[in-house]
Short mmCIF file of C-alpha atoms in Angstrom, two decimals:
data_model
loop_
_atom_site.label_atom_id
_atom_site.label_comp_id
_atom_site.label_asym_id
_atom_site.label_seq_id
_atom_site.Cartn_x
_atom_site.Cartn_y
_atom_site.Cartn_z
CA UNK K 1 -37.11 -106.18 -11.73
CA UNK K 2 -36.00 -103.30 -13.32
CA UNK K 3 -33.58 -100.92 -11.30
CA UNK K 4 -33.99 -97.13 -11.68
CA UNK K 5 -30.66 -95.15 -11.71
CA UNK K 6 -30.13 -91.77 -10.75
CA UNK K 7 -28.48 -89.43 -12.93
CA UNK K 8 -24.99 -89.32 -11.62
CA UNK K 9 -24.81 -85.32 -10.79
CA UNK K 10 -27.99 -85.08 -8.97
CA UNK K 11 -26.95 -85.46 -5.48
CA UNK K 12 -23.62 -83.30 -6.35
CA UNK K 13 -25.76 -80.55 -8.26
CA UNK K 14 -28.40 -80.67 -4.76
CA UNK K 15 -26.13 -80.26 -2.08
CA UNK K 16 -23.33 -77.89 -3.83
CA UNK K 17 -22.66 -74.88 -2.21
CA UNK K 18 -24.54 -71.95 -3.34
CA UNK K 19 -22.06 -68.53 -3.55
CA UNK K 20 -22.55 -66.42 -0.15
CA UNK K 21 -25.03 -63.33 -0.72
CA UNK K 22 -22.99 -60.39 0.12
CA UNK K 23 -24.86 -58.86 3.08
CA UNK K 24 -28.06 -56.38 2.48
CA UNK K 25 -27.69 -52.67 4.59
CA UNK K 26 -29.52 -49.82 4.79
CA UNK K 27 -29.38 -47.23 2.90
CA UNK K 28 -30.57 -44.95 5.76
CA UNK K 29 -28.06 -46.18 8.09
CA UNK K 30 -25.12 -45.49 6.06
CA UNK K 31 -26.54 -42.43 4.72
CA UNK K 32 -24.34 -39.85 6.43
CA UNK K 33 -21.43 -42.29 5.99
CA UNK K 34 -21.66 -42.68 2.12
CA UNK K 35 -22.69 -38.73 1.66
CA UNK K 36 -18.96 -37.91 3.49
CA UNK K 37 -17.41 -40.30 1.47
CA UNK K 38 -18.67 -38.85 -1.63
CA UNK K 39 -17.98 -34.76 -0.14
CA UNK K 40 -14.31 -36.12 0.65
CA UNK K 41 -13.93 -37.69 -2.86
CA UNK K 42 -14.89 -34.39 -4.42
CA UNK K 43 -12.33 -32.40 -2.31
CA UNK K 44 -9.61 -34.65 -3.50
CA UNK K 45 -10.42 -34.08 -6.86
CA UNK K 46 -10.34 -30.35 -6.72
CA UNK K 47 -14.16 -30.11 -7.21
CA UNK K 48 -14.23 -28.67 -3.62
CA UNK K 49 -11.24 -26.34 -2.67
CA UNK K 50 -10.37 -27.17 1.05
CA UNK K 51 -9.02 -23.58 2.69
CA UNK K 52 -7.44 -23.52 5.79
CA UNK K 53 -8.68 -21.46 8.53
CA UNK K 54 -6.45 -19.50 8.42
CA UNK K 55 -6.97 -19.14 4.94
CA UNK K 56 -10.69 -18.11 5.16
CA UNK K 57 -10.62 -14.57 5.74
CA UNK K 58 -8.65 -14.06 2.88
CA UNK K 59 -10.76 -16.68 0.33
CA UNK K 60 -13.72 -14.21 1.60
CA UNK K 61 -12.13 -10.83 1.23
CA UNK K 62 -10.21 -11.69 -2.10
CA UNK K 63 -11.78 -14.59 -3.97
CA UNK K 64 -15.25 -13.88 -3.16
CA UNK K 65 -16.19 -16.51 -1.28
CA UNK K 66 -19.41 -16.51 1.20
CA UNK K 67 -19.06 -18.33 4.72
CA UNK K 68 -22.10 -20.95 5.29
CA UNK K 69 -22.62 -21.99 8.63
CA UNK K 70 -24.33 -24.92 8.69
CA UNK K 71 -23.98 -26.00 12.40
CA UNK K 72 -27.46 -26.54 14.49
CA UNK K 73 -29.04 -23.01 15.90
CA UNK K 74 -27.09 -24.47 19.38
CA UNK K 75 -23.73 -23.67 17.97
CA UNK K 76 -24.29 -20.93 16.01
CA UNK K 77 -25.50 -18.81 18.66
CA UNK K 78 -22.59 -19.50 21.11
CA UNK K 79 -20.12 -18.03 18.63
CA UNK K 80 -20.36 -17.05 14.62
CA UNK K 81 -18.38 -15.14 11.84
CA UNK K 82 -20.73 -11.55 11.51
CA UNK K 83 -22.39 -11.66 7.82
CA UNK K 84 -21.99 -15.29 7.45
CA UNK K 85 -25.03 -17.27 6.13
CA UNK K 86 -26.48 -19.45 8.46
CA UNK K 87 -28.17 -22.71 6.94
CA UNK K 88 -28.10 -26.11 9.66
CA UNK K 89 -28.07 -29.14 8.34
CA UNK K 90 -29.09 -30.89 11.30
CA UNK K 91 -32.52 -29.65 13.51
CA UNK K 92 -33.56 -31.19 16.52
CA UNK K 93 -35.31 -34.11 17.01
CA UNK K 94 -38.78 -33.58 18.27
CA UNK K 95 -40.16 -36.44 17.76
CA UNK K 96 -41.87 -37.71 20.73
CA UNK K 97 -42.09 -41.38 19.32
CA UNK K 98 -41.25 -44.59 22.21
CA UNK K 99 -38.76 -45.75 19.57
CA UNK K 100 -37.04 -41.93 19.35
CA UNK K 101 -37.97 -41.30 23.28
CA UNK K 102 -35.48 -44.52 24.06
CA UNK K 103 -32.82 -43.44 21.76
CA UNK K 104 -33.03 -40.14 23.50
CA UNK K 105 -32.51 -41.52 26.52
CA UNK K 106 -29.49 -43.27 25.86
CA UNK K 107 -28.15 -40.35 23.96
CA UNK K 108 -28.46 -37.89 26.94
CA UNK K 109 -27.31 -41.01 29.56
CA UNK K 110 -24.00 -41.48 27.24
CA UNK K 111 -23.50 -38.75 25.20
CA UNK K 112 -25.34 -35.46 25.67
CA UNK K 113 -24.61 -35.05 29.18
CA UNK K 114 -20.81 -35.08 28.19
CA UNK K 115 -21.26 -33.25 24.86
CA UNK K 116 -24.22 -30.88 25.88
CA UNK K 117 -25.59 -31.77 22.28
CA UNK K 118 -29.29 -32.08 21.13
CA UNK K 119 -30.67 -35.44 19.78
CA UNK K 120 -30.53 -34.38 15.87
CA UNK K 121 -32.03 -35.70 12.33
CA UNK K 122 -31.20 -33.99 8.96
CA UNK K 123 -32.66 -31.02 8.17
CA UNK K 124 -35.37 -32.03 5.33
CA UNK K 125 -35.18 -28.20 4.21
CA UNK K 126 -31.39 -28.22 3.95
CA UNK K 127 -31.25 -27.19 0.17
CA UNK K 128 -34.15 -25.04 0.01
CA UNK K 129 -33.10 -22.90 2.82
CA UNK K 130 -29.90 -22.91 1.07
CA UNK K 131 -30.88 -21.93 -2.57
CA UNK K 132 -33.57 -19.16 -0.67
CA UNK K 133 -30.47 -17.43 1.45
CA UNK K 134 -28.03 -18.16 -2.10
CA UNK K 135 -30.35 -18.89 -5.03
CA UNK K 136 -27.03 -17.96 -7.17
CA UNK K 137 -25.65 -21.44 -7.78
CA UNK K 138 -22.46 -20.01 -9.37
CA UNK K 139 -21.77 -18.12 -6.27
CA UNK K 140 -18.62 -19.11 -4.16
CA UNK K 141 -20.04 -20.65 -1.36
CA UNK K 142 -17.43 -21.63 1.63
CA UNK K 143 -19.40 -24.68 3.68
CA UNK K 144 -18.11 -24.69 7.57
CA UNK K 145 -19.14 -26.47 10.33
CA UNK K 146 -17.56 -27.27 14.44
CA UNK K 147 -15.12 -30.36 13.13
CA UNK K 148 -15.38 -30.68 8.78
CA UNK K 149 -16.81 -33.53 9.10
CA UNK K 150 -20.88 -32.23 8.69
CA UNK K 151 -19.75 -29.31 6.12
CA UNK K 152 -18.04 -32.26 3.95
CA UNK K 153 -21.52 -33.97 3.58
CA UNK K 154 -23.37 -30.54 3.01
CA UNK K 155 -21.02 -29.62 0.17
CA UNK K 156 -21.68 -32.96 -1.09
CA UNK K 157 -25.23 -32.35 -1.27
CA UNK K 158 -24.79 -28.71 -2.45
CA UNK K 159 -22.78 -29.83 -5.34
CA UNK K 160 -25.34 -32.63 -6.25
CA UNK K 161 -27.78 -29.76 -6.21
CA UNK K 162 -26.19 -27.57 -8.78
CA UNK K 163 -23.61 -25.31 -6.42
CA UNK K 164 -20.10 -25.87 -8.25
CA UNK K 165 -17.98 -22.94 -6.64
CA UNK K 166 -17.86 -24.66 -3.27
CA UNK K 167 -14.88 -24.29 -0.30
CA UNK K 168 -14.66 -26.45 2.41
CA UNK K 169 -13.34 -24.68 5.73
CA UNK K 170 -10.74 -27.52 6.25
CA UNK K 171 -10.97 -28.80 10.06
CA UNK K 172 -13.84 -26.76 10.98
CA UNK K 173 -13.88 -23.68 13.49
CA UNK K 174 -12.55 -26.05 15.94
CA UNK K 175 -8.96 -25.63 14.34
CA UNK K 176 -9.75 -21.86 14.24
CA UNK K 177 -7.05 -19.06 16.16
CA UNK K 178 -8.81 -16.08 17.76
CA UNK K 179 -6.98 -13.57 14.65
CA UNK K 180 -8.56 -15.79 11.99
CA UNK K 181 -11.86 -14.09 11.36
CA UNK K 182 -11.50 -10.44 12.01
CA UNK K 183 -15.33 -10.24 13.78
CA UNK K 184 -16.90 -12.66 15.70
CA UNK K 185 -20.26 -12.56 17.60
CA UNK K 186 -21.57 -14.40 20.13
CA UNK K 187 -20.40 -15.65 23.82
CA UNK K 188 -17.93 -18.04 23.41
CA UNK K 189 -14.87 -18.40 21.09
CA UNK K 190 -15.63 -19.69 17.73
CA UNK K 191 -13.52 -22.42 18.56
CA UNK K 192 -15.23 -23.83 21.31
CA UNK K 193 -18.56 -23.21 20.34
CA UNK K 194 -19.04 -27.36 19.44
CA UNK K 195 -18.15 -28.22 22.97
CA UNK K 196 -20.42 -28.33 25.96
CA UNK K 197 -22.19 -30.57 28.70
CA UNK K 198 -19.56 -31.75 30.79
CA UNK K 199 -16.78 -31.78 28.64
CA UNK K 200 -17.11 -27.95 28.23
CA UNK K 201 -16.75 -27.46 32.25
CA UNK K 202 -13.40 -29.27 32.27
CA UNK K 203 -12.17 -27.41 29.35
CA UNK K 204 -12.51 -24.22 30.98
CA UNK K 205 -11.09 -25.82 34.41
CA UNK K 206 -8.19 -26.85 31.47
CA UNK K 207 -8.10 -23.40 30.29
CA UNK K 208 -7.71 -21.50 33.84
CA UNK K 209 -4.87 -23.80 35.00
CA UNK K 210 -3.04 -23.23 31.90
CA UNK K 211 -3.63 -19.53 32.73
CA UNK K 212 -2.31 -19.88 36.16
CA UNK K 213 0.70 -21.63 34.90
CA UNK K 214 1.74 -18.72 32.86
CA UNK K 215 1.69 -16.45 35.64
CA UNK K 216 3.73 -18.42 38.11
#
């Protein structure tokens, strides 16, 4: 009787270990992530020139530069720089969706009642708006936004569109003093003007004791 024999390697070769996939994400979810990478990258290389702001009035008056505001309309109308451009790069969310309506909810139970902010998306008209308020892509363009985090990933996307004279207002108005921009409009002070919901009640409750203090 003849006896078949297998090849030595064959049970070896089937149950070897096959090399780990590296995982698969998103490209949507880490879009915002990668696109601040990449506007972060570009100011360390000098391809964006960060100015401070208390820098800014100056880099308008003597370099040329023009302020963009690119906060939502939210912001913008509590407190602005007069004769700055105004382009958001977030808009409101309306869509009315179950998926969206449940992330709306949570983001108003945990988030926008502290923060007083809007459920947002990306503006889809972001560049266009920008080119039809600035359609001079040499022009100096100086991208701002409440923190620096937002106006990092629209001067990434400004630069990918052609705009190569780009500032980035370092730290956002948030880090702004009340003699840094010689006109401001609106309600509020520019710096303050990315706070609200709760938070914003306790920093004025902050604000008044610290005023009391000085006059004891």
């Amino acid at each position: 009787m003849a006896i078949q024999l297998n090849h030595p390697h064959t049970y070896s070769l089937k149950y070897e270990k096959q090399p780990k996939q590296p995982p698969r994400f998103s490209q949507a979810k880490f879009q915002v992530k990668a696109a601040s990478t990449n506007g972060r990258q570009l100011i360390q290389s000098g391809a964006v020139k960060p100015v401070p702001p208390k820098d800014a009035a100056l880099a308008m008056s003597s370099e040329g530069f023009i302020l963009l505001d690119i906060r939502p309309v939210w912001e913008w109308e509590k407190a602005r720089v007069a004769g700055s451009l105004h382009v958001p790069l977030f808009v409101e969310d309306l869509d009315n969706s179950p998926i969206t309506l449940l992330k709306k909810w949570v983001h108003f139970g945990y988030i926008g009642l502290w923060t007083g902010q809007n459920f947002t998306m990306l503006n889809p008209d972001f560049l266009q708006q920008v080119e039809a308020a600035s359609p001079d892509k040499d022009a100096k363009l100086l991208v701002a936004c409440g923190e620096g985090l937002r106006s990092m990933m629209a001067a990434a996307k400004l630069y990918e569109a052609g705009y190569k004279n780009l500032g980035w207002l370092a730290g956002g108005f948030n880090r702004t003093a009340d003699q840094d921009f010689a006109a401001v409009e609106g309600p509020e002070k520019l710096q303050y003007a990315t706070i609200g919901g709760v938070s914003y009640f306790f920093l004025q409750l902050l604000i008044l004791l610290q005023a009391v203090g000085k006059n004891e």
